[in-house]
Coordinates of C-alpha atoms and ligand atoms in Angstrom, one line a residue:
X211 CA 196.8 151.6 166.5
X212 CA 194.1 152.2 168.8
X213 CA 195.7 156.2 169.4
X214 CA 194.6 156.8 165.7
X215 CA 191.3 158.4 165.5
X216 CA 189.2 156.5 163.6
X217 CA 185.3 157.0 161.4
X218 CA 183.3 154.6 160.2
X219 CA 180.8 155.4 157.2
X220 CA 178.5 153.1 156.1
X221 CA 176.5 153.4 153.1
X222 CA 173.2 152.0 153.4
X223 CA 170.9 154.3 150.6
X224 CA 170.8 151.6 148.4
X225 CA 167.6 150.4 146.8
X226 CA 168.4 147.4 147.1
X227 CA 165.8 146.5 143.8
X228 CA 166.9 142.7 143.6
X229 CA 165.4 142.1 147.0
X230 CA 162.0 143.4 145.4
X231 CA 160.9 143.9 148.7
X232 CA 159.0 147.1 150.4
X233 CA 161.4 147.0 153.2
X234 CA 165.0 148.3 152.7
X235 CA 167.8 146.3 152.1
X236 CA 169.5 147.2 154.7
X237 CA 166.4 146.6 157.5
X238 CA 166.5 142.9 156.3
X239 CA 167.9 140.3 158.9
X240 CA 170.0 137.9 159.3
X241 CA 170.1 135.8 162.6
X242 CA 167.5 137.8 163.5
X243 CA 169.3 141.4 163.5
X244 CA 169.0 144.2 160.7
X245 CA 172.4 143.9 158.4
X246 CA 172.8 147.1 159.2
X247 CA 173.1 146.4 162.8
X248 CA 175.7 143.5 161.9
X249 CA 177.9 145.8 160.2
X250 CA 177.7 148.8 162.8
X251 CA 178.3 146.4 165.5
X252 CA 181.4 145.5 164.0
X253 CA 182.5 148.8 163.0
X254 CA 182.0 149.6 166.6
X255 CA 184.5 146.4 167.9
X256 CA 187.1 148.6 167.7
X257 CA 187.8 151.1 170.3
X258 CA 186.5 154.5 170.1
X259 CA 185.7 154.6 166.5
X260 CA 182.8 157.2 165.3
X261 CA 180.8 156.0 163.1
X262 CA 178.5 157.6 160.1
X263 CA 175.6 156.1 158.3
X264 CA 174.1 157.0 155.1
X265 CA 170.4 156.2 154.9
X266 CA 168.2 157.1 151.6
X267 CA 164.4 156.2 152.3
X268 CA 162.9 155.2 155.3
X269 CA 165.6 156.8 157.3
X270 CA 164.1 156.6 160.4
X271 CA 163.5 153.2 160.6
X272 CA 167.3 152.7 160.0
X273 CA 168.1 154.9 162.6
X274 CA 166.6 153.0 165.1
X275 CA 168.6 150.0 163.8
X276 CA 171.4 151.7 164.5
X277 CA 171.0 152.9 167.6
X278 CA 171.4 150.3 170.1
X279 CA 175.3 149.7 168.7
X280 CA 176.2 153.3 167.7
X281 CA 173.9 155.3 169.9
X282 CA 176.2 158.7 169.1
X283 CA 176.4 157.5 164.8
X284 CA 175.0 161.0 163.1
X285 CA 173.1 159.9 160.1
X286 CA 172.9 161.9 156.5
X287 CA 170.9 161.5 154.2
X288 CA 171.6 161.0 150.8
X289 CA 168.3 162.3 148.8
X290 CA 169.3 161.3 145.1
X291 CA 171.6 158.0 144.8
X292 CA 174.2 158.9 142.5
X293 CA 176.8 156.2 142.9
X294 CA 178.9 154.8 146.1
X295 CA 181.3 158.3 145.9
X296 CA 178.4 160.4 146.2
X297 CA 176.9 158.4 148.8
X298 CA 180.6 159.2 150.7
X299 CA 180.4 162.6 150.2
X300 CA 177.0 162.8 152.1
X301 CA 178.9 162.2 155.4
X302 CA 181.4 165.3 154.3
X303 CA 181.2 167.4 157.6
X304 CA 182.0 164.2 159.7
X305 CA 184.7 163.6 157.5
X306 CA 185.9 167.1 157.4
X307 CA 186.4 167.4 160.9
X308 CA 189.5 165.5 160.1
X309 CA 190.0 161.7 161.2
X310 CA 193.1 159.5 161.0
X311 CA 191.7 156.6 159.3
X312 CA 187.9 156.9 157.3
X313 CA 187.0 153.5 156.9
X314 CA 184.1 152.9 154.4
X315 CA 181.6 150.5 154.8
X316 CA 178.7 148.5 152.5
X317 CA 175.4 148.4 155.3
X318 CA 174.5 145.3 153.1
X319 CA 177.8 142.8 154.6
X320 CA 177.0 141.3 157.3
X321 CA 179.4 139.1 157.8
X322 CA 182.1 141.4 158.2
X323 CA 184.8 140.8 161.2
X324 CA 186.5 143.1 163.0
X325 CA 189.7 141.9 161.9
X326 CA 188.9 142.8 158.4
X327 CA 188.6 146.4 159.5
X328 CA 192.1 146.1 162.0
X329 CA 193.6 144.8 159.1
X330 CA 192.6 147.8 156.5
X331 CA 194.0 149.9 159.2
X332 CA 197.2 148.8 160.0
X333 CA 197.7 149.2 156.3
X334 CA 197.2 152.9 157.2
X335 CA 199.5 152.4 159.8
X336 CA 201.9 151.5 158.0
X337 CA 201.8 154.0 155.8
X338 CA 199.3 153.3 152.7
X339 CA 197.1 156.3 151.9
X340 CA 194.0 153.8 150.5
X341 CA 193.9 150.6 151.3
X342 CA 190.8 147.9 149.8
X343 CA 189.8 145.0 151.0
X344 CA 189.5 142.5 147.9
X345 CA 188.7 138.6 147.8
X346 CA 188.8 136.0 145.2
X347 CA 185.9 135.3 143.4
X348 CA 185.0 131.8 141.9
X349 CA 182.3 133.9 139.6
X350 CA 183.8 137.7 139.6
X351 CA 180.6 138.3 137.6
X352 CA 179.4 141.9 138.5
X353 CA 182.2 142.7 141.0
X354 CA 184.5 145.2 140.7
X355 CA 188.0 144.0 139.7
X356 CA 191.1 144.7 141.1
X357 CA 194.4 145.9 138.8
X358 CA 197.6 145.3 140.2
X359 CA 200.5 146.7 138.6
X360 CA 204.1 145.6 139.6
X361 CA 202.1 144.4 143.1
X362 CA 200.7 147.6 144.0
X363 CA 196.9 148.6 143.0
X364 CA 196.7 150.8 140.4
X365 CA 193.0 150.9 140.0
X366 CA 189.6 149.3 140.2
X367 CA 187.6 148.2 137.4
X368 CA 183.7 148.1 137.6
X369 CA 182.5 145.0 135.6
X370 CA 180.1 147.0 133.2
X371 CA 183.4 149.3 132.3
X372 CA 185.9 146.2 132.3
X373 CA 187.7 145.1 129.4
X374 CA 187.2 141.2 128.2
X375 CA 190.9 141.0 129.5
X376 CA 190.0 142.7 132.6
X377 CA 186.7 140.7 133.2
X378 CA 189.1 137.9 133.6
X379 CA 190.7 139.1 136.8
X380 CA 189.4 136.9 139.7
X381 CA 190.4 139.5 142.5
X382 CA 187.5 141.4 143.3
X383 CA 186.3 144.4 145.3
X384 CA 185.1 143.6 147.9
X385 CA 183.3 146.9 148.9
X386 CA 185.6 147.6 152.5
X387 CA 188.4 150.1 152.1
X388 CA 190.3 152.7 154.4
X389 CA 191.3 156.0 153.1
X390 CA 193.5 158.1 154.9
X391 CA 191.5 161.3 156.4
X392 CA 193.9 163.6 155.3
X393 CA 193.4 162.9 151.3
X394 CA 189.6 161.4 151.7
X395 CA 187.8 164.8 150.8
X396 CA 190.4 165.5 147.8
X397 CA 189.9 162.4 146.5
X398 CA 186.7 162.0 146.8
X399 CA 186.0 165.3 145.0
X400 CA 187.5 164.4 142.3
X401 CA 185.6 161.3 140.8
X402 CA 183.3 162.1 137.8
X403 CA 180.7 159.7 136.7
X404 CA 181.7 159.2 132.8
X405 CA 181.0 155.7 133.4
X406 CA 178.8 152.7 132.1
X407 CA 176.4 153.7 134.9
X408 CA 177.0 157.6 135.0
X409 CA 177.4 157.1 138.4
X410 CA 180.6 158.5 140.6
X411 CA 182.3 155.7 141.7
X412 CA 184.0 155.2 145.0
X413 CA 186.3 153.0 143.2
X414 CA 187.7 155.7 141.1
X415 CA 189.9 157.1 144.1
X416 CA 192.1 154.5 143.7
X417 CA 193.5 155.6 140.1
X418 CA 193.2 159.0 141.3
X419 CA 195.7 158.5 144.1
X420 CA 197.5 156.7 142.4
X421 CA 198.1 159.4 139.5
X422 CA 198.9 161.5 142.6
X423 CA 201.6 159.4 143.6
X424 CA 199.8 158.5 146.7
X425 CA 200.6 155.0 147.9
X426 CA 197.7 152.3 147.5
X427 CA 197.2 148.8 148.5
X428 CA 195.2 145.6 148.7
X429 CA 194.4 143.3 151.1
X430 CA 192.3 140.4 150.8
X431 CA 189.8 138.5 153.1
X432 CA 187.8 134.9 152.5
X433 CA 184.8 135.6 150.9
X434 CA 182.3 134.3 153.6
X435 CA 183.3 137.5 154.9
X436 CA 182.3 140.5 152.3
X437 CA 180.1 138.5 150.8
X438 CA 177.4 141.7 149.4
X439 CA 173.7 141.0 149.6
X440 CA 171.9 142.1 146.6
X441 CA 169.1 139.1 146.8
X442 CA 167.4 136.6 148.9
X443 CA 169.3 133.8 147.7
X444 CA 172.1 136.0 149.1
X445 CA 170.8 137.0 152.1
X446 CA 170.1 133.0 152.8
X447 CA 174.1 132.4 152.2
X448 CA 175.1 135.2 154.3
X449 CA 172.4 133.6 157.3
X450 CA 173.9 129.8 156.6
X451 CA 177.2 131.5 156.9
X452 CA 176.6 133.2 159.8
X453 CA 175.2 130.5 161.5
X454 CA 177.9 128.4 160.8
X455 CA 180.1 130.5 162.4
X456 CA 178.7 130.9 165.6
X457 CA 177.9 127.3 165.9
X458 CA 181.2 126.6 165.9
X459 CA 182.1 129.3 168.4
X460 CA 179.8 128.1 170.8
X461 CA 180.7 124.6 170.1
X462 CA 184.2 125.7 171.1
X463 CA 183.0 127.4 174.1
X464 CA 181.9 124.1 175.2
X465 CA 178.5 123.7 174.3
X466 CA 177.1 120.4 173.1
X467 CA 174.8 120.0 170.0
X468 CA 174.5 116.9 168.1
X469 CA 173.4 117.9 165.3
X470 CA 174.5 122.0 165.0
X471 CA 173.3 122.3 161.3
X472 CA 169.6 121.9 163.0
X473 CA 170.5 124.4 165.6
X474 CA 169.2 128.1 164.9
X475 CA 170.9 130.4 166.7
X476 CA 170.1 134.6 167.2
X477 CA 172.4 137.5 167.0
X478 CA 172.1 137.8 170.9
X479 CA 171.5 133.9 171.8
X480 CA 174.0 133.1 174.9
X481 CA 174.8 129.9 175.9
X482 CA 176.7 128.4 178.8
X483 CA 179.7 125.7 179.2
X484 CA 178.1 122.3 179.4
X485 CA 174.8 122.9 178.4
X486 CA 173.5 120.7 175.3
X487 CA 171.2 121.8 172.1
X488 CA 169.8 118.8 171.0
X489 CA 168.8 118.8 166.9
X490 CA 165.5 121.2 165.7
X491 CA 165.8 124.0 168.2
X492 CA 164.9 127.7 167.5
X493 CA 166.1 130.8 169.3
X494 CA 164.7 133.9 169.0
X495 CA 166.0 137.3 170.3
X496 CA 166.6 137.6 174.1
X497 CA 167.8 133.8 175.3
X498 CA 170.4 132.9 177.5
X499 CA 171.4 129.2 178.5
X500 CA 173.3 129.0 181.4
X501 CA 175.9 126.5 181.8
X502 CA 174.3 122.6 182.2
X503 CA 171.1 123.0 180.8
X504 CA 169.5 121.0 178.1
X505 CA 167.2 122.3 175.7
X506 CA 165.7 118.9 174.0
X507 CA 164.4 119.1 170.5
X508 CA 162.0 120.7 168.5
X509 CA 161.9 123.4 171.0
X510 CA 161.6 127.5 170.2
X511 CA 162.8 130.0 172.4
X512 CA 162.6 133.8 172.3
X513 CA 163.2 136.5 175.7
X514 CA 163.8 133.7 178.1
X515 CA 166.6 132.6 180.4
X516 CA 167.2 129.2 181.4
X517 CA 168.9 128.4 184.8
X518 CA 171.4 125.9 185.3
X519 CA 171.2 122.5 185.0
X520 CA 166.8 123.2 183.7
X521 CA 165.9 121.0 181.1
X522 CA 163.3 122.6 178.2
X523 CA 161.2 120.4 176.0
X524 CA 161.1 118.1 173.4
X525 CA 158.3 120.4 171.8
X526 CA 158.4 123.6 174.9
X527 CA 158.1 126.6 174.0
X528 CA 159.8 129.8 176.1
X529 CA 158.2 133.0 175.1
X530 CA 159.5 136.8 176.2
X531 CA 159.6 137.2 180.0
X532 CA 160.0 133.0 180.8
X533 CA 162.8 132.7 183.0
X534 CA 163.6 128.7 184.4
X535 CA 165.5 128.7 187.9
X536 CA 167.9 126.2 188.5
X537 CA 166.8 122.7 187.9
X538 CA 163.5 123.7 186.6
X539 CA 161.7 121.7 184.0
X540 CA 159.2 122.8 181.5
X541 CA 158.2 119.5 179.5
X542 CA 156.6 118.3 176.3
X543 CA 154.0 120.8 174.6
X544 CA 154.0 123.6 177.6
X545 CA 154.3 127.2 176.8
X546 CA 155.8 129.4 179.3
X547 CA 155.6 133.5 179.1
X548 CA 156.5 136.1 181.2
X549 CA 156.8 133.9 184.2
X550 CA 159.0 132.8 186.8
X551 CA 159.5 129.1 187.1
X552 CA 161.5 128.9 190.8
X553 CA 164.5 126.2 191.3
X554 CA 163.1 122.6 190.8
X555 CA 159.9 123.5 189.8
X556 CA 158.2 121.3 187.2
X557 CA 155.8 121.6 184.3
X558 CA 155.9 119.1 182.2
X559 CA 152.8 118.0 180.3
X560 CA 150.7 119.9 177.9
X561 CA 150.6 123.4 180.1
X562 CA 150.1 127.1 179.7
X563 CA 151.8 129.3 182.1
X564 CA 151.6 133.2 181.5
X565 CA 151.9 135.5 183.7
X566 CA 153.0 133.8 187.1
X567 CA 155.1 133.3 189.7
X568 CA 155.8 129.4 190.6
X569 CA 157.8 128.6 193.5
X570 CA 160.5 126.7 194.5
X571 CA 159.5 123.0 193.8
X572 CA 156.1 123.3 193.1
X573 CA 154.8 120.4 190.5
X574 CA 152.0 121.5 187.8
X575 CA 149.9 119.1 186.5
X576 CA 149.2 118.0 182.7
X577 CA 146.9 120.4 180.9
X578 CA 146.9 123.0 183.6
X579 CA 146.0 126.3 182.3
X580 CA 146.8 129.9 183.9
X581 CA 143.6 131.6 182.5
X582 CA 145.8 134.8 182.6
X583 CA 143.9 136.9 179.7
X584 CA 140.0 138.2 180.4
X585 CA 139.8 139.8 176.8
X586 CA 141.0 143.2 178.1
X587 CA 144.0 142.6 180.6
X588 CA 146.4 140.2 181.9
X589 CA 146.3 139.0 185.2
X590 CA 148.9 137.2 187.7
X591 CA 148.5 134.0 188.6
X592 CA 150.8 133.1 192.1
X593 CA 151.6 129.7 192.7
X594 CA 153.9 129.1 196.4
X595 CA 156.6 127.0 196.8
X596 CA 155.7 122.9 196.8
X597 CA 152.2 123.4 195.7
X598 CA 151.0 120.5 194.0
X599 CA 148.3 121.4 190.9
X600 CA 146.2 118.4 189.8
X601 CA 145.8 118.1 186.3
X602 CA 143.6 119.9 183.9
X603 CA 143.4 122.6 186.4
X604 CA 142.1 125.9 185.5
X605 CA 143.4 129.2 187.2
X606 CA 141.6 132.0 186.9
X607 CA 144.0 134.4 187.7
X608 CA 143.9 137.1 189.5
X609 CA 144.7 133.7 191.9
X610 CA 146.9 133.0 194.6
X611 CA 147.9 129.3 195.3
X612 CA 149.7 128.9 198.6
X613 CA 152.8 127.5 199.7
X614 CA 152.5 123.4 200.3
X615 CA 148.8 123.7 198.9
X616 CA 147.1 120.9 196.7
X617 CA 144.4 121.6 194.1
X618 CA 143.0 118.8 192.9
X619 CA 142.7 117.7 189.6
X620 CA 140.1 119.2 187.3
X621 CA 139.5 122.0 189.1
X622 CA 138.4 125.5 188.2
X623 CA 140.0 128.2 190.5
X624 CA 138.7 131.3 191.3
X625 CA 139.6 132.2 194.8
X626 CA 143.1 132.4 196.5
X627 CA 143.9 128.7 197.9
X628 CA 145.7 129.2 201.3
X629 CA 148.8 127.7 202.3
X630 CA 149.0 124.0 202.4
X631 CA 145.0 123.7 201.8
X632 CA 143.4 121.5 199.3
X633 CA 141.5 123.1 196.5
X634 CA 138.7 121.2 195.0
X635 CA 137.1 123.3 192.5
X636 CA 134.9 120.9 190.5
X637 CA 131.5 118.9 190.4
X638 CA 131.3 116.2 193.0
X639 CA 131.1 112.8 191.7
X640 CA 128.1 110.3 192.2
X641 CA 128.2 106.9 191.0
X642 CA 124.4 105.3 190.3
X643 CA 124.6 101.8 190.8
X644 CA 123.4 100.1 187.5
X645 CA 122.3 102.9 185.4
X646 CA 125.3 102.5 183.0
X647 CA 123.8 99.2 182.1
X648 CA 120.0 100.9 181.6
X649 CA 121.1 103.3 179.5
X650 CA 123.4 101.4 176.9
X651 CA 120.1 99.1 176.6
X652 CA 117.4 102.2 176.2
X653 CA 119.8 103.4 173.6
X654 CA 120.4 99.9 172.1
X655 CA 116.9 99.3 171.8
X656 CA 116.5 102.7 170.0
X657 CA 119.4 102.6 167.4
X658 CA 119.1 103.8 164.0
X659 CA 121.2 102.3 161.6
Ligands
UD1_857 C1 180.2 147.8 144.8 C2 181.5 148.2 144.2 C3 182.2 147.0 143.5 C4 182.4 145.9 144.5 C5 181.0 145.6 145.2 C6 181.2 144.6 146.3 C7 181.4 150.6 143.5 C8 181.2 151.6 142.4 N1 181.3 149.3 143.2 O1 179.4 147.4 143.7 O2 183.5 147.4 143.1 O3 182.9 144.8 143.9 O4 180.4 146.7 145.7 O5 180.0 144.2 146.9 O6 181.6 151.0 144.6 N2 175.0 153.0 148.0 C9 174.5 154.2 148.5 N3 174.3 155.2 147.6 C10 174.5 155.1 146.3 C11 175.0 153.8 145.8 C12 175.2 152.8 146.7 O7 174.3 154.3 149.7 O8 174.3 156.0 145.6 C13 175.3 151.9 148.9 C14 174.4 150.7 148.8 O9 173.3 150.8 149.8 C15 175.3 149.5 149.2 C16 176.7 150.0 148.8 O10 176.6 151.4 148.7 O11 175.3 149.3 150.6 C17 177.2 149.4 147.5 O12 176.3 149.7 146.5 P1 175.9 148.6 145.4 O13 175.0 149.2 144.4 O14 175.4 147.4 146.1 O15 177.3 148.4 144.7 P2 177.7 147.1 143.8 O16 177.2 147.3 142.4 O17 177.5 145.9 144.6
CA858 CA1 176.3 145.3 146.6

């Protein structure tokens, strides 16, 4: 299989008008990633597959979604939008330069597996000249249907163009198919758009091979798996469905989560053997988990790593750059960015750590505050290994705190603290003997009421 040479088009020029939304279909996410990127990723599962993408407007910001999975992908654009056929025939000089296998792909499925597309092209393999991936529909409304004659497909009905009889069919198009490179221009050329929609039809190459005596056949695949996104309801299925999925693969893997339907996962979210998602937590782009740790609830996470065995939350949250060393704890109501918390360090209570360094052990205090931001830059804040930080300490970085050092509660922090000193950085108290009790009665005796 993997010695036949292989291209991937994906159309993705649709306007995508049910969305009614100023960005393109196509750019809209699910689990955090453009479904566009979904379905080049899994274009690209395969070994040494090219792939080309069709974009309409905004090309450049498609582009870019592409890029980090198909890096090499040539885009064309296809200026006018004159049907799925048309949209083909915009990749014609990749095509041309004569593949094995074209497979053709919607940029608006994605929940498409790679064994979808391995299974269109052992059909290849084994000799078909188009092969389309179709699905059972419990409401074919809108679909394409599917027209077996005597268990081969003899051609593909668009619902607008459909006969009453026809509508009937519950096996649908579902949008994937593999054409074999040798017949893919001929074919292609020859669809004309006397249709419902006057639009040329990808669909149509079916009953044209098939009047060529070209062999043509259907596979089918569950539907959670071509399911199309024309709207946001749809796009919400696809992201239940998708999160579903890899919920249950990480489950698999060994990861623990009592309540996984609470669990939001990202495209890119790793997690380790042993570790356990407790219910309500977000992740954003960038996290990974490693084995043991527990992120406890209501917690949101986005570009961090947590080390083994570090525990997160209830109510933490980890932003781009926050990365937990072994044993580490971040606790209730912190926020942690673009810092190193060292092994066995702790910040538990109420906290705002940005950029910093804290060592190995070191212990911050409730309500500390790295006062990281002067309104025009960030500064570091340096914090050494078993330093102690009282609570409600501000640090006005730039600020080093040394190794072993104390600061003592309530303090404000403006110069470097040297190894194992003791900070105090706040008013010294006085106590006046009785003049709690002379005030309350000079402000008794002048109440208003
Ligand atoms: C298409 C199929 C239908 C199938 C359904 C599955 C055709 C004619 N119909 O219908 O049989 O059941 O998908 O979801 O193929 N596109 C372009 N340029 C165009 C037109 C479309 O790039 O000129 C792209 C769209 O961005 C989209 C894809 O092609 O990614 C499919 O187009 P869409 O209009 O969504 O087709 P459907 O009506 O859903
Ligand atoms: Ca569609």
């Amino acid at each position: 299989m993997t010695e036949r040479s292989c291209l991937s088009v994906i159309l993705a020029a649709g306007e995508g008008t049910r969305m009614k939304s100023a960005r393109p279909k196509v750019l809209h996410e699910v689990a955090g990633l453009p479904l566009i990127g979904h379905v080049v990723k899994a274009a690209r599962s395969q070994e040494g597959v090219d792939v080309a993408v069709v974009v309409g407007r905004e090309a450049e910001a498609v582009r870019k979604a592409v890029e980090p999975f198909a890096p090499q992908a040539e885009v064309f654009l296809q200026a006018e939008r004159l049907g799925t056929a048309h949209a083909v025939l915009a990749a014609r000089d990749s095509i041309a330069r004569g593949y094995d296998d074209i497979l053709i792909l919607f940029g608006d499925t994605p929940l498409i597996e790679p064994a979808a597309l391995a299974d269109l092209r052992e059909g290849l393999a084994a000799g078909a000249d188009v092969v389309v991936m179709g699905f059972h529909a419990a409401d074919p409304t809108g679909y394409g249907r599917l027209i077996m004659r005597d268990g081969a497909l003899a051609a593909i009905r668009e619902h607008k163009d459909a006969t009453e009889a026809e509508r009937a069919i519950a096996f649908c198009n579902g949008g994937l198919m593999a054409v074999a490179g040798r017949h893919a221009l001929s074919l292609l050329d020859a669809v004309g758009n006397a249709n419902a929609k006057g639009e040329y039809y990808l669909t149509d190459i079916v009953e044209i091979a098939a009047s060529r005596g070209l062999c043509v056949a259907a596979t089918e695949a569950p539907y959670e798996s071509i399911l199309g996104i024309n709207t946001r309801l749809e796009l919400a299925e696809a992201e239940a469905v998708w999160q579903e999925r890899r919920r249950r693969a990480l489950m698999l893997a060994g990861v623990t989560m009592a309540a996984p339907q609470t669990v939001h996962l990202c495209h890119d979210t790793e997690i380790g053997e042993d570790a356990v998602i407790e219910p309500n937590v977000v992740f954003g782009p960038g996290v990974t988990v490693a084995p043991g740790a527990r992120i406890r609830a209501f917690s949101h996470l986005e570009g961090a790593s947590v080390g083994p065995g570090a525990e997160v939350g209830p109510f933490a949250r980890l932003r781009p750059g926050a990365q937990l060393g072994r044993k580490a704890k971040v606790g209730n109501f912190c926020e942690v960015k673009k810092a190193v918390v060292e092994e066995g360090a702790k910040v538990n209570h109420l906290t705002y750590i940005g950029d910093a360094r804290i060592g190995a052990g070191a212990n911050i205090g409730a309500g500390t505050i790295t006062c990281n931001y002067d309104g025009f830059s960030k500064h570091h804040t340096e914090i050494g290994a078993g330093a102690f930080i009282g609570s409600n300490s501000a640090l006005v970085a730039p600020v080093t705190i040394g190794a072993g050092a104390y600061v003592a509660s309530g303090s404000v922090v403006t110069h470097d603290v040297p190894d194992d000193a003791l900070a105090f950085g706040r008013a010294r108290q006085e106590n006046k003997e009785g003049l709690g009790r002379r005030l309350r009665e000079k402000l008794g005796s002048k109440a208003v009421k």
